[in-house]
Amino acid sequence: MARAWFTPLVTVLAVGCAAAGARPASSAAPAAATNTVSSRTTTASARADATWADSVLATLSVRQKVAQMVWVWTLGDYTAADAPGYAAIEKQIVDLELGGIIVSVGGPMDIATKVNALQRAAKLPLLVGADLETGAAFRARGGWFLPNAIELGGATSFPYQMGIGATRDPKLAYEMGRVTAEEGRAMGIHMAFAPVLDVNNNPKNPVISARSFGEDAALVSEMGAALVRGIQENGMLATGKHFPGHGDTEQNSHLELSRVNVSRARLDSVELRPFQAAIDAGLRGMMTFHGDLPALDTTRTAATLSRAVMTDLLKREMRFSGLLVTDALDMNGVLGGLTMGEATIRAVEAGNDVLLMPTDAKVSIQAVVDAVAKGRLTEARLDESVRKLLVAKHEFGLHANRFIDVEAVRSKVGTVRNQAPAREAAAKAITLVRDSLSLVPFKMARQAKVVSITVSSRVDLAAGRAFDSELRSAYPGLLSLTLTPEVVAEATAGAAAGNAGGYRITPDPTILPASVENALAIARGADLVLVSSYIGAATNTASMVPTKGLPELLNGLRSANTPVVLVSFNNPYLQLGLPLTEAHLIAWSPWTASQRAAARALLGRAPITGKLPITLPGVATFGAGLSR
C-alpha cells in the first residue's frame, strides 16, 4: 500500500478539500526537483498547501480565477507539435490560462507525452482528470493497427463495475483502484472520474447499466468505498458519480434532462447511501448528475445547476467538502434551453468547483466574469473553489514539478503485476444465469460442430477474437461469423469534443433479415451455437431494447432444435425481451480478459462463481448464479 497522502485539512484551511488517505509522491522526470512531502507532518503539509494556494490566489485576477475552474477536453492520441488539433488545445490553455483538462482516449505513451506538453505550455500547472471507470485502460487501451487488426497494447482493463459487484469481493474493488491510480498517475492523470456510485435499479437505464456495481445500495456502498480507498491510498483523487444518483432513470442525460421521480425517503435509503459511504471513506471528488429530482428541487432544474442539491444537500447535510465537478457541460441534459454562459453561471451558483467541458471555454469564462461584475456572483465564491483547486495542485507537488517521467511509463502501466488482479476479477465475475440442459461445462466431442455468432458494431475490432480463439483450442472446427447491426451513428461525442452537432440519438441497431437467414443456414445441423452480444449502453443510446433481428435469430435456432448459449459481454439485461435460451452467461465486459475468462468457464477450465448484482425480471433474482 502506498504512503498516505490525502491528509485531512485541519482548521488552518477550513475551506480545503476533505479527506483521509494518501499523499502523492511526485512522479519526477529526470533532473526534477526532489519530492520532500514524506518528511513533513500532516499539519505541516496542510499549512504548506494552504500557504502556497493563498499566495497564488492573491495574484490572480477575476478572469484568471474563473479560468482555473474551467477544464477542456482533449484526446490522448499522438499529435505532431504543429498539428492543428493540438495547436487549438494548447492555444486555449495558454490564452485563457485554463486550470485543467480532461484527457480522453489514446495510448499510454501518447497520453503521457501530450500531458507533459500541455503542462509545459500552461502558466500554472494543470490538474488532469479522466474517466477511468474500468481502470486506466478505459481511456488508454492503445487501439489497433489496420488492416492487420494488430492490438497495440495499453493499460490494464478490469471488467465493468457491475462485474466487480458480481464477484462480491471488495478486495478486488480495492485492487482495481490501486491499479487505476498507479497507471493513471504514471501517465500524468491526477483525478479519476470514478467510481460510478449510481444504484442501477432500473433495467431500462440506457446509459449507466453495467457501469454501476449493481442494484443493491449496500453492495454499491461497500464496493464503492473499497474502490475509493484503492484509488486514493495510491496517489490519485477519486471522484464519485453521478450525484445524487443516475440509476433509476430511463433517460440518457447526454441526450435529454433525465428524471428520478422518487421520494426523499427513498433517496435517503437507496440513491444517497453509496455517496455517503464514499464520503465517509474520504472521497475527494464528486461529479454531478444532469437530472431532475423533484424530491430535492421542485424547479425542474438539472441537479448540476441546483444549489439545493449541490450545496444544501451534498455539502451541508452530507458534509462533503472536496472538489465538486460538473458532468460535461456540453450535454443536453444540463443545457436544455440555456445558453452556455447561463448554464456556467448557474453551475457556479450551485457550488461547483470544476466546470467541465463547456462548449466554448472563452464564453463560459466571460459569462462568470460578467456575473461577478454585475453582483450576481461574488469573488469570494470564486475564491472558495479556486483555493481548493490550488491546494490539490500543491498536494500533488505540481508547484515543484508538473511533469511525469515518460521513460517510466512502461514499468508501471499494463504490467504483469497489474494484469493479474484484472484477470482474477474477469474470471470471478463470470455469472451463469441459466443452464436448463446442463450444457456447461461443454461436454461435446472435439470434432463437434460448434458455431460462434458474434453480434457487435462494425468498429468493435476486438469483439469475439479472444473468445473464439479460446473456444477453438477445444473445438478446432469452430465456425465463427459476425453479425454487424446496421447503425448510422450521427455522433459519439458532444460539442466540447469538437462535434458541432452535439449529442444525437443513435438509431436502434438492426441485424438485417438476410444476415439472420445466412447465420441460420451456417448453424444448420450444429451441436451447439453460441450467440454473443457486445452491444450495450453508450453515450448516444436512447433505450435498451434488444438488437432488432436478434429475437428472430434465436427463434430460428429454436425452431431447428439447436441448443443455444447466449453470452452477454456488455448489456447485462440482454436476456430481457429475448426468447429464453438453454443457457445464459454474463461476462460483464467486452475486453480481452473477460472474453477469455468466459470461454474458459464454458469449457470447464475455470470455476464459475459469479452472483447477479441485479435482478433480471422474469429470468433471475438478485444473487442468483449457478456454480460450476
XYZ file of C-alpha atoms in Angstrom:
628
model
C 0.000 0.000 0.000
C 1.298 3.435 -0.882
C 2.276 6.030 1.697
C -0.740 8.031 2.868
C -1.022 11.456 1.319
C -4.598 12.738 1.124
C -4.379 14.239 4.580
C -7.275 15.851 6.401
C -7.004 19.605 6.021
C -7.117 20.932 9.558
C -8.524 24.218 10.794
C -5.671 26.149 9.257
C -7.575 25.621 5.961
C -11.237 25.258 6.770
C -12.307 25.626 3.149
C -9.925 22.987 1.808
C -10.661 19.519 0.482
C -11.915 16.880 2.886
C -10.348 13.545 3.326
C -8.232 10.844 4.588
C -5.870 8.722 2.627
C -2.574 9.164 0.960
C -0.276 11.986 -0.124
C 1.338 11.619 -3.577
C 4.964 11.186 -4.257
C 5.908 13.345 -7.212
C 6.343 11.363 -10.425
C 9.549 13.146 -11.139
C 11.025 13.421 -14.584
C 14.808 13.176 -14.852
C 16.543 16.159 -13.281
C 13.356 17.183 -11.491
C 13.280 18.617 -8.006
C 13.317 16.059 -5.185
C 9.949 15.481 -3.535
C 10.023 16.209 0.200
C 6.405 15.507 1.099
C 7.253 12.373 3.077
C 9.389 14.311 5.539
C 6.574 16.682 6.530
C 3.955 16.115 9.197
C 0.243 16.128 8.340
C -0.219 19.582 9.865
C 2.889 20.941 8.197
C 1.731 19.580 4.842
C -1.678 21.200 5.188
C -0.092 24.520 6.161
C 2.270 24.394 3.195
C -0.612 23.580 0.849
C -2.634 26.479 2.222
C 0.265 28.920 2.138
C 1.076 28.205 -1.490
C -2.575 28.248 -2.535
C -3.226 31.579 -0.856
C -0.039 33.110 -2.262
C -1.045 32.183 -5.802
C -4.695 33.115 -5.297
C -3.681 36.624 -4.257
C -2.026 37.191 -7.641
C -4.984 36.148 -9.784
C -7.495 38.437 -11.437
C -11.182 37.533 -11.507
C -10.779 36.264 -15.067
C -7.785 34.104 -14.094
C -9.699 32.671 -11.152
C -12.603 31.654 -13.352
C -10.188 30.108 -15.859
C -8.768 27.863 -13.122
C -12.244 26.349 -12.763
C -12.626 25.573 -16.482
C -11.319 22.252 -17.829
C -11.410 21.407 -21.526
C -11.436 18.078 -23.362
C -8.538 16.661 -25.341
C -7.817 13.356 -26.977
C -4.840 11.407 -25.660
C -3.710 10.478 -29.152
C -0.351 11.113 -30.779
C -0.200 14.515 -32.456
C 2.658 16.357 -34.037
C 3.670 19.567 -32.317
C 2.237 21.642 -35.174
C -0.951 19.615 -35.715
C -3.975 21.963 -35.901
C -5.960 19.985 -33.315
C -3.165 20.054 -30.775
C -2.393 23.712 -31.502
C -6.030 24.635 -30.773
C -5.968 22.984 -27.344
C -2.600 24.485 -26.481
C -3.819 27.920 -27.560
C -6.819 27.684 -25.227
C -4.625 26.687 -22.318
C -2.146 29.494 -22.984
C -4.512 32.301 -23.995
C -7.264 31.556 -21.466
C -4.918 30.320 -18.685
C -7.115 27.301 -18.018
C -6.785 25.287 -14.822
C -7.152 21.743 -16.077
C -8.016 19.261 -18.779
C -9.963 16.041 -19.151
C -7.985 13.623 -21.292
C -9.738 11.086 -23.467
C -8.654 8.054 -25.488
C -5.126 7.291 -26.607
C -2.120 5.111 -25.909
C -0.309 5.329 -22.558
C 2.856 6.872 -24.021
C 0.885 9.302 -26.172
C -1.206 10.445 -23.205
C 1.901 10.943 -21.073
C 3.672 12.881 -23.819
C 0.683 15.103 -24.540
C 0.052 15.820 -20.849
C 3.689 16.871 -20.430
C 3.458 19.143 -23.479
C 0.308 20.845 -22.217
C 1.789 21.197 -18.730
C 4.779 22.888 -20.308
C 2.500 25.345 -22.092
C 0.391 26.223 -19.031
C 1.164 29.253 -16.878
C 0.031 27.455 -13.718
C 0.252 23.656 -13.536
C -2.790 21.796 -14.795
C -4.904 19.314 -12.912
C -5.661 16.395 -15.221
C -8.768 14.240 -14.986
C -10.003 11.240 -16.953
C -12.884 8.775 -16.991
C -11.171 5.651 -15.661
C -14.213 3.544 -14.793
C -12.679 0.151 -15.637
C -9.108 1.116 -14.871
C -6.683 3.274 -16.828
C -7.471 1.283 -19.978
C -10.922 2.878 -20.064
C -9.053 5.686 -21.808
C -5.612 4.195 -22.547
C -6.140 0.900 -24.340
C -3.884 1.838 -27.232
C -6.039 0.827 -30.205
C -5.474 -1.376 -33.240
C -3.279 -1.300 -36.326
C -5.262 -1.723 -39.539
C -5.811 -3.548 -41.844
C -3.920 -6.273 -39.978
C -6.024 -5.913 -36.794
C -2.993 -5.984 -34.519
C -3.789 -4.925 -30.967
C -1.273 -2.286 -29.905
C -1.400 -2.855 -26.159
C -2.157 -0.433 -23.394
C -3.148 -0.036 -19.783
C -4.896 -2.618 -17.600
C -8.599 -3.355 -18.203
C -10.894 -4.562 -15.425
C -14.492 -5.640 -16.043
C -17.217 -3.037 -15.789
C -18.047 -2.232 -12.171
C -21.123 -4.485 -12.286
C -18.724 -7.362 -12.900
C -16.830 -6.418 -9.757
C -20.198 -6.426 -7.988
C -20.772 -9.959 -9.290
C -17.581 -11.122 -7.548
C -18.839 -9.804 -4.175
C -15.146 -9.214 -3.375
C -14.253 -5.744 -2.016
C -10.566 -6.708 -2.135
C -10.818 -6.842 -5.918
C -12.529 -3.440 -5.897
C -9.600 -2.102 -3.875
C -7.093 -3.688 -6.277
C -8.943 -2.144 -9.180
C -8.471 1.222 -7.501
C -4.806 0.584 -6.792
C -4.041 -0.348 -10.373
C -6.094 2.575 -11.709
C -4.159 5.041 -9.561
C -0.730 3.581 -10.250
C -1.220 3.513 -14.000
C -3.140 6.777 -14.254
C -0.568 8.701 -12.253
C 2.207 7.273 -14.414
C 0.518 8.936 -17.392
C 0.138 12.291 -15.630
C -3.514 11.955 -14.595
C -4.376 13.219 -11.115
C -8.111 12.687 -10.848
C -10.053 9.555 -11.782
C -13.667 10.266 -12.626
C -14.585 7.023 -10.873
C -16.192 5.181 -9.181
C -19.730 5.210 -10.537
C -21.835 5.207 -7.359
C -25.224 5.112 -9.050
C -27.533 2.300 -7.898
C -28.707 0.805 -11.193
C -32.140 -0.387 -10.086
C -33.831 0.304 -13.428
C -33.114 -2.281 -16.168
C -34.190 0.271 -18.789
C -31.437 2.738 -17.879
C -29.774 3.440 -21.245
C -26.505 4.960 -20.044
C -25.418 3.599 -16.622
C -26.202 -0.134 -16.779
C -23.029 -2.216 -16.210
C -21.077 0.896 -15.195
C -22.754 0.563 -11.767
C -21.815 -2.026 -9.142
C -25.437 -3.203 -9.116
C -28.972 -2.560 -7.903
C -28.395 -3.023 -4.161
C -27.428 0.085 -2.205
C -25.439 -1.879 0.386
C -23.400 -3.679 -2.281
C -22.731 -0.462 -4.201
C -21.709 1.241 -0.958
C -19.273 -1.496 0.047
C -17.658 -1.840 -3.363
C -17.622 1.901 -3.988
C -15.879 2.688 -0.706
C -13.287 -0.022 -1.383
C -12.571 1.383 -4.840
C -12.262 4.895 -3.411
C -9.699 3.687 -0.890
C -7.781 1.811 -3.566
C -7.531 4.917 -5.725
C -6.769 7.451 -3.015
C -4.346 5.372 -0.973
C -2.248 5.012 -4.102
C -1.812 8.607 -5.131
C -4.873 9.758 -7.076
C -8.114 11.613 -6.359
C -11.281 9.539 -6.711
C -14.489 11.127 -7.987
C -17.859 9.583 -7.162
C -20.555 9.976 -9.775
C -23.249 10.951 -10.642
C -24.531 12.721 -7.521
C -27.232 12.356 -6.269
C -27.888 9.261 -8.415
C -28.394 8.433 -12.101
C -29.567 4.837 -11.602
C -33.373 4.894 -11.579
C -33.985 6.688 -14.845
C -34.928 5.733 -18.380
C -33.399 8.831 -19.985
C -29.829 9.361 -21.156
C -28.566 12.676 -19.758
C -26.282 13.125 -22.772
C -29.433 13.447 -24.854
C -32.045 14.989 -22.541
C -32.821 16.003 -18.961
C -33.090 12.750 -17.011
C -35.631 12.367 -14.213
C -35.564 10.385 -10.961
C -39.070 10.754 -9.571
C -38.892 9.131 -6.126
C -39.452 10.376 -2.581
C -36.800 11.908 -0.349
C -37.109 8.883 1.937
C -36.342 6.571 -0.984
C -33.361 8.719 -1.981
C -32.021 8.565 1.570
C -32.335 4.781 1.772
C -31.103 3.907 -1.721
C -29.571 6.515 -4.050
C -27.700 8.583 -1.463
C -26.291 5.678 0.580
C -23.288 4.869 -1.646
C -22.359 8.533 -1.888
C -22.457 8.938 1.880
C -20.403 5.772 2.332
C -17.799 7.101 -0.099
C -17.708 10.476 1.649
C -17.212 8.681 4.965
C -14.340 6.758 3.316
C -12.628 10.061 2.458
C -13.832 10.661 -1.105
C -12.049 13.725 -2.513
C -14.113 14.398 -5.640
C -17.743 14.282 -6.730
C -19.279 14.554 -10.198
C -22.799 15.838 -10.694
C -25.916 14.409 -12.353
C -27.680 16.278 -15.143
C -31.060 15.121 -13.911
C -34.264 16.369 -12.339
C -35.116 15.105 -8.826
C -38.416 16.706 -7.717
C -37.963 15.459 -4.153
C -34.885 17.682 -3.837
C -35.695 20.618 -6.102
C -39.171 21.357 -7.479
C -37.979 23.827 -10.152
C -37.287 21.133 -12.787
C -33.626 22.058 -12.762
C -30.764 19.692 -13.514
C -29.156 18.736 -10.198
C -25.845 20.084 -11.536
C -27.338 23.588 -11.501
C -29.255 23.249 -8.228
C -27.915 24.914 -5.099
C -30.464 22.935 -3.081
C -28.824 19.702 -4.259
C -25.146 20.571 -4.538
C -24.724 22.959 -1.618
C -27.586 22.370 0.827
C -27.710 18.578 0.490
C -24.231 17.495 -0.575
C -22.053 19.998 1.241
C -24.133 20.849 4.305
C -26.190 17.744 5.069
C -23.774 15.114 3.811
C -20.657 17.110 4.775
C -18.769 16.746 1.517
C -16.023 19.347 1.245
C -13.959 18.011 -1.638
C -13.841 19.048 -5.275
C -17.235 19.223 -6.966
C -17.020 18.622 -10.716
C -19.854 19.165 -13.166
C -20.541 16.377 -15.592
C -19.766 17.589 -19.121
C -21.437 20.931 -19.704
C -21.972 20.193 -23.393
C -24.576 17.524 -22.555
C -28.192 18.156 -23.497
C -29.335 17.184 -20.008
C -27.821 20.310 -18.491
C -28.071 22.740 -21.378
C -31.728 22.300 -22.321
C -32.766 25.721 -23.498
C -29.984 27.561 -21.664
C -27.073 29.349 -23.262
C -23.615 28.068 -22.395
C -22.942 31.237 -20.442
C -26.092 30.947 -18.331
C -25.507 27.245 -17.632
C -21.980 28.053 -16.470
C -23.129 30.804 -14.116
C -25.789 28.554 -12.594
C -23.212 25.791 -12.127
C -21.046 28.177 -10.098
C -24.070 29.403 -8.117
C -24.914 25.786 -7.299
C -21.477 25.255 -5.757
C -19.423 23.502 -8.453
C -15.645 23.888 -8.392
C -14.761 22.474 -11.823
C -16.657 23.490 -14.960
C -16.048 20.519 -17.208
C -16.142 20.615 -20.998
C -18.123 23.756 -21.803
C -18.967 24.092 -25.473
C -16.931 27.309 -25.554
C -14.447 27.901 -22.733
C -13.992 31.571 -23.597
C -17.739 32.206 -23.498
C -18.060 30.414 -20.159
C -15.232 32.392 -18.581
C -16.607 35.710 -19.810
C -20.095 34.869 -18.531
C -18.823 34.292 -14.988
C -16.593 37.383 -15.105
C -19.624 39.455 -16.127
C -21.744 37.853 -13.379
C -19.186 38.953 -10.783
C -19.088 42.476 -12.230
C -22.884 42.691 -12.025
C -23.028 41.349 -8.477
C -24.769 38.079 -9.344
C -21.692 36.163 -8.154
C -19.096 37.257 -5.625
C -15.357 36.992 -5.971
C -15.357 35.237 -2.603
C -17.432 32.468 -4.193
C -14.732 32.007 -6.847
C -12.002 32.061 -4.191
C -13.678 29.173 -2.383
C -13.351 26.929 -5.437
C -10.016 28.130 -6.748
C -8.351 27.764 -3.355
C -9.395 24.096 -3.251
C -8.029 23.526 -6.744
C -4.725 25.199 -5.907
C -4.426 23.176 -2.700
C -4.831 19.999 -4.735
C -2.107 21.109 -7.145
C 0.265 21.684 -4.260
C -0.636 18.325 -2.712
C 0.447 16.669 -5.944
C 3.724 18.589 -5.844
C 2.918 20.310 -9.130
C 4.320 23.601 -7.847
C 7.747 21.956 -7.825
C 7.431 19.554 -10.757
C 4.451 19.295 -13.071
C 5.935 16.706 -15.428
C 5.936 12.916 -15.407
C 8.763 10.638 -16.464
C 7.717 9.227 -19.828
C 10.525 6.665 -19.648
C 8.902 5.200 -16.518
C 5.501 4.574 -18.137
C 6.392 1.102 -19.400
C 7.466 -0.020 -15.929
C 4.112 0.999 -14.389
C 1.362 0.682 -16.994
C -0.065 -2.648 -18.117
C 2.481 -4.617 -16.108
C 2.211 -8.318 -15.308
C 1.660 -7.389 -11.657
C -1.290 -5.187 -12.547
C -2.785 -7.563 -15.095
C -3.025 -10.353 -12.504
C -5.878 -8.869 -10.405
C -7.656 -7.793 -13.587
C -7.621 -11.359 -14.888
C -8.755 -12.611 -11.482
C -11.646 -10.140 -11.487
C -12.659 -11.160 -15.007
C -12.693 -14.839 -14.005
C -14.563 -14.375 -10.708
C -17.151 -12.135 -12.352
C -18.383 -14.768 -14.823
C -22.024 -15.486 -13.951
C -24.037 -18.425 -15.237
C -27.662 -17.274 -15.076
C -29.349 -20.239 -16.723
C -28.415 -23.743 -17.854
C -31.599 -25.783 -18.291
C -29.902 -28.644 -20.164
C -26.690 -28.695 -18.079
C -24.669 -27.757 -21.141
C -21.984 -26.017 -19.073
C -19.215 -27.012 -18.919
C -19.243 -28.226 -22.514
C -19.004 -31.986 -22.909
C -19.161 -32.357 -26.717
C -16.531 -34.311 -28.568
C -13.614 -32.369 -30.035
C -14.989 -32.886 -33.563
C -18.444 -31.489 -32.685
C -19.964 -28.812 -34.907
C -19.863 -25.667 -32.785
C -20.856 -22.268 -34.206
C -19.966 -18.942 -32.588
C -22.074 -15.967 -33.722
C -20.764 -12.563 -32.635
C -23.132 -9.584 -32.604
C -21.157 -6.350 -32.500
C -20.790 -2.947 -34.064
C -18.685 -2.596 -37.184
C -15.958 -0.688 -35.342
C -15.542 -3.171 -32.468
C -12.498 -4.979 -33.815
C -11.882 -6.913 -30.595
C -15.348 -8.465 -30.407
C -15.155 -12.250 -30.400
C -11.454 -12.536 -31.165
C -10.169 -13.818 -27.804
C -13.432 -15.659 -27.083
C -13.362 -17.626 -30.323
C -9.635 -18.235 -30.082
C -10.040 -19.911 -26.694
C -13.028 -21.944 -27.882
C -11.142 -23.056 -30.980
C -8.433 -24.621 -28.801
C -11.081 -27.148 -27.697
C -13.071 -27.278 -30.935
C -10.700 -26.829 -33.890
C -13.583 -26.880 -36.361
C -15.323 -23.902 -34.719
C -17.257 -21.828 -37.241
C -17.157 -18.109 -36.466
C -19.230 -15.363 -38.006
C -20.008 -11.781 -37.055
C -23.349 -10.061 -37.458
C -22.973 -6.318 -37.650
C -26.161 -4.398 -36.909
C -26.671 -1.594 -39.357
C -26.386 1.657 -37.416
C -25.943 5.188 -38.655
C -24.295 6.974 -35.730
C -24.572 10.711 -36.186
C -22.174 11.445 -33.343
C -20.352 9.830 -30.468
C -19.482 12.957 -28.520
C -20.688 16.459 -27.844
C -19.700 19.946 -28.861
C -16.858 20.213 -26.352
C -15.138 17.338 -28.191
C -15.395 19.183 -31.487
C -18.705 17.786 -32.732
C -20.660 20.797 -33.907
C -23.930 18.874 -33.981
C -23.794 17.905 -30.310
C -25.104 14.629 -28.918
C -27.673 12.851 -31.083
C -29.647 9.670 -30.602
C -28.139 6.642 -32.295
C -30.823 4.669 -34.170
C -31.595 1.261 -32.682
C -29.158 -1.310 -34.120
C -30.736 -3.741 -36.566
C -29.485 -7.050 -37.936
C -30.740 -7.272 -41.489
C -33.054 -10.219 -42.312
C -30.632 -11.527 -44.941
C -27.890 -11.679 -42.300
C -30.158 -13.627 -39.946
C -31.004 -16.104 -42.709
C -27.329 -16.562 -43.567
C -26.454 -17.238 -39.911
C -29.249 -19.800 -39.605
C -28.019 -21.562 -42.718
C -24.484 -21.794 -41.351
C -25.786 -23.049 -37.976
C -27.938 -25.770 -39.542
C -27.065 -29.144 -38.000
C -24.833 -27.643 -35.298
C -24.383 -29.471 -31.998
C -24.219 -26.106 -30.212
C -24.470 -22.436 -31.131
C -23.072 -19.591 -29.044
C -24.641 -16.177 -29.631
C -22.517 -13.442 -28.072
C -23.526 -9.785 -27.939
C -21.092 -6.913 -27.435
C -23.705 -4.154 -27.749
C -24.787 -2.192 -24.682
C -25.344 1.201 -23.092
C -23.447 4.086 -24.682
C -23.263 7.859 -24.854
C -25.872 8.103 -27.591
C -28.115 5.192 -26.565
C -31.722 6.244 -26.011
C -33.128 2.858 -24.993
C -32.052 -0.653 -24.025
C -34.318 -2.562 -26.390
C -32.780 -5.774 -27.786
C -30.959 -5.540 -31.084
C -33.543 -5.886 -33.832
C -33.134 -9.195 -35.615
C -31.712 -10.968 -32.568
C -35.101 -12.391 -31.479
C -35.599 -13.733 -34.994
C -32.159 -15.365 -34.901
C -32.844 -17.072 -31.566
C -36.326 -18.193 -32.635
C -34.869 -19.618 -35.820
C -32.302 -21.623 -33.869
C -35.018 -22.867 -31.519
C -37.158 -23.985 -34.464
C -34.208 -26.062 -35.658
C -33.884 -27.630 -32.181
C -30.358 -26.235 -31.861
C -29.064 -25.754 -28.287
C -28.065 -22.132 -27.736
C -25.798 -20.436 -25.199
C -26.466 -16.699 -25.012
C -23.440 -14.726 -23.802
C -23.554 -11.045 -22.870
C -20.290 -9.131 -22.902
C -21.839 -5.688 -22.481
C -25.560 -5.355 -21.710
C -26.255 -7.404 -18.541
C -30.003 -7.158 -19.225
C -29.627 -8.724 -22.678
C -31.929 -11.697 -21.968
C -34.877 -9.394 -21.227
C -37.099 -9.137 -24.273
C -35.453 -12.133 -25.966
C -36.616 -15.755 -26.221
C -35.162 -17.803 -23.360
C -32.134 -19.822 -24.397
C -30.939 -23.122 -22.964
C -28.030 -21.386 -21.257
C -27.220 -17.769 -20.490
C -23.881 -16.428 -19.277
C -22.851 -12.849 -18.420
C -19.200 -11.780 -18.731
C -19.679 -8.089 -17.767
C -17.097 -6.670 -20.167
C -16.088 -6.883 -23.842
C -12.359 -6.648 -23.107
C -9.935 -9.450 -23.924
C -9.587 -10.748 -20.352
C -13.353 -11.157 -19.989
C -13.679 -12.853 -23.381
C -11.007 -15.360 -22.453
C -12.490 -15.863 -18.966
C -15.937 -16.554 -20.429
C -14.609 -19.147 -22.860
C -12.526 -20.857 -20.187
C -15.550 -21.030 -17.891
C -17.720 -22.563 -20.604
C -15.021 -25.122 -21.399
C -14.682 -26.116 -17.740
C -11.150 -24.755 -17.482
C -12.095 -22.343 -14.690
C -14.772 -22.379 -11.987
C -17.911 -20.252 -12.288
C -18.760 -18.409 -9.072
C -20.321 -15.043 -10.022
C -23.609 -13.936 -8.469
C -26.014 -11.457 -10.056
C -25.731 -7.949 -8.553
C -29.031 -7.137 -10.298
C -32.456 -8.640 -10.882
C -33.422 -9.859 -14.343
C -37.229 -9.621 -14.108
C -38.842 -12.857 -15.174
C -35.441 -14.518 -15.593
C -33.405 -14.469 -12.380
C -33.332 -12.812 -8.968
C -30.663 -10.712 -7.307
C -27.912 -13.021 -6.020
C -28.698 -15.823 -8.460
C -25.884 -17.613 -10.225
C -25.148 -21.263 -10.917
C -21.839 -22.620 -9.679
C -19.766 -24.886 -11.848
